[in-house]
Amino acid sequence: MELAISKDTLLRALQTIQGVVENRSSAMPILQNVLVETEGNKNIRLLGTNLDISMRGMFEAEVEEAGKVTLNARKLFDIVRELPESEVRFTEKDGQWIEMRCERSKFLFPGLPPAEFPALPESGESDAHTISASVLSEMIRKTMFAISQDETRYTYNGVFMETEGDILRLVATDGHRLAMIERPSEGLVLNEGVIVHKKALGELVKILQGIEGEVSVSLTHVSSGQGLSLSGDDASASLTPNHIIFQMENIALSARLIDGEFPKYRQVIPDNNEYSIMMNRESLTQALRRVSLFTNETRMVKFAFSPGQLKLTTNGSEAGEAEEIIESDAQTDITIGFNSRYCLDALSILDEEQISMELKDSLSPGVLSPKDSDGYTYVVMPMRV
């Protein structure tokens, strides 16, 4: 193998793929490597995986001799980012050794046999459906913050994706709060719903930030007896999908789905809240941030509504006490306690000027949403005042 590639292109490629490469020293050595293989005479393909999340990307390069090699991803990335802004040249030497040159710098890397690198899932074009990259990015951003951090509750460790008619719905919960968003999406079919792990979504969001246009989404079944290789025969088509694949421009990300039943989320979304109170989002955010500085380890803030206003107070802690009053269109008296961080998390991802808080009483869940709903619902459980 012999090729030349610009330092910027190579660095961008390695930055993109770092998040899915296994970095534990105890892991299989091949999983700590990135597979570099030529594609024609104008492109190279980079592949990385930790067996749960995989990524492949196509990047421009001048290929003089075809071939493939695996190199330690972390070491390669650390060296490339320190190189001057110039052309980087790779030349395969005896065995699996690769020489890398850039201006007056020269490095010699040991590689591992490409045959040891796991095969990655691939999707058939007939099974793929598209969604706007900006829409998918927004949907993930407005739900994944509510994913549980408790690794023992594995079905809570991802975002639930399902379709209903022409609507795509994403839901996340940690048992104390729930975020749900709905957007139109023709063609995509996830009637049974799937759970995508938070780590995969984190990598996906990073990629989507620089993507315009459409994202292709598909499901596939990967046979456990074949490692990560795709089972592409007719029999596998009837098997339950266990991987999801997102194809974006020159990047494809595949992820193992979480196996299990997502919580019955509809049961915790109130449909009989009597009061709907409008407030300015920025005013509420700033006041809540200040008051939360005086909360104790429970982070509870008391929301006391009265006609025309909302008073935010703490129960007192070693740090002291705080009180803030902002305007609202409340027409009655109602007091309820909420975890301030849960509220601030939702307020920070909303863009609308006016938000609505729907309440029933001091012991029932509250619902936070934009003024005109916009297909977004955030449910937060109350705390005893």
mmCIF file of C-alpha atoms in Angstrom, residues 2-6 9 37-45 58-66:
data_model
loop_
_atom_site.group_PDB
_atom_site.id
_atom_site.type_symbol
_atom_site.label_atom_id
_atom_site.label_comp_id
_atom_site.label_asym_id
_atom_site.label_seq_id
_atom_site.Cartn_x
_atom_site.Cartn_y
_atom_site.Cartn_z
ATOM 1 C CA GLU A 2 1.186 3.499 -0.832
ATOM 2 C CA LEU A 3 -0.858 6.685 -0.649
ATOM 3 C CA ALA A 4 -0.743 10.413 0.068
ATOM 4 C CA ILE A 5 -3.347 12.416 1.975
ATOM 5 C CA SER A 6 -3.533 15.958 3.313
ATOM 6 C CA THR A 9 -8.225 15.399 5.846
ATOM 7 C CA GLU A 37 -7.946 0.483 3.163
ATOM 8 C CA THR A 38 -7.761 1.989 -0.306
ATOM 9 C CA GLU A 39 -10.833 2.491 -2.478
ATOM 10 C CA GLY A 40 -9.978 3.077 -6.099
ATOM 11 C CA ASN A 41 -7.213 5.606 -6.741
ATOM 12 C CA LYS A 42 -8.871 8.656 -5.184
ATOM 13 C CA ASN A 43 -10.165 7.509 -1.780
ATOM 14 C CA ILE A 44 -9.343 5.608 1.374
ATOM 15 C CA ARG A 45 -11.778 4.065 3.829
ATOM 16 C CA MET A 58 -14.600 7.556 3.012
ATOM 17 C CA PHE A 59 -11.953 10.265 2.536
ATOM 18 C CA GLU A 60 -10.039 11.732 -0.405
ATOM 19 C CA ALA A 61 -6.471 10.573 -0.960
ATOM 20 C CA GLU A 62 -4.040 9.909 -3.796
ATOM 21 C CA VAL A 63 -3.641 6.139 -3.983
ATOM 22 C CA GLU A 64 -0.532 4.902 -5.770
ATOM 23 C CA GLU A 65 -0.700 1.281 -4.656
ATOM 24 C CA ALA A 66 -3.775 -0.487 -3.315
#
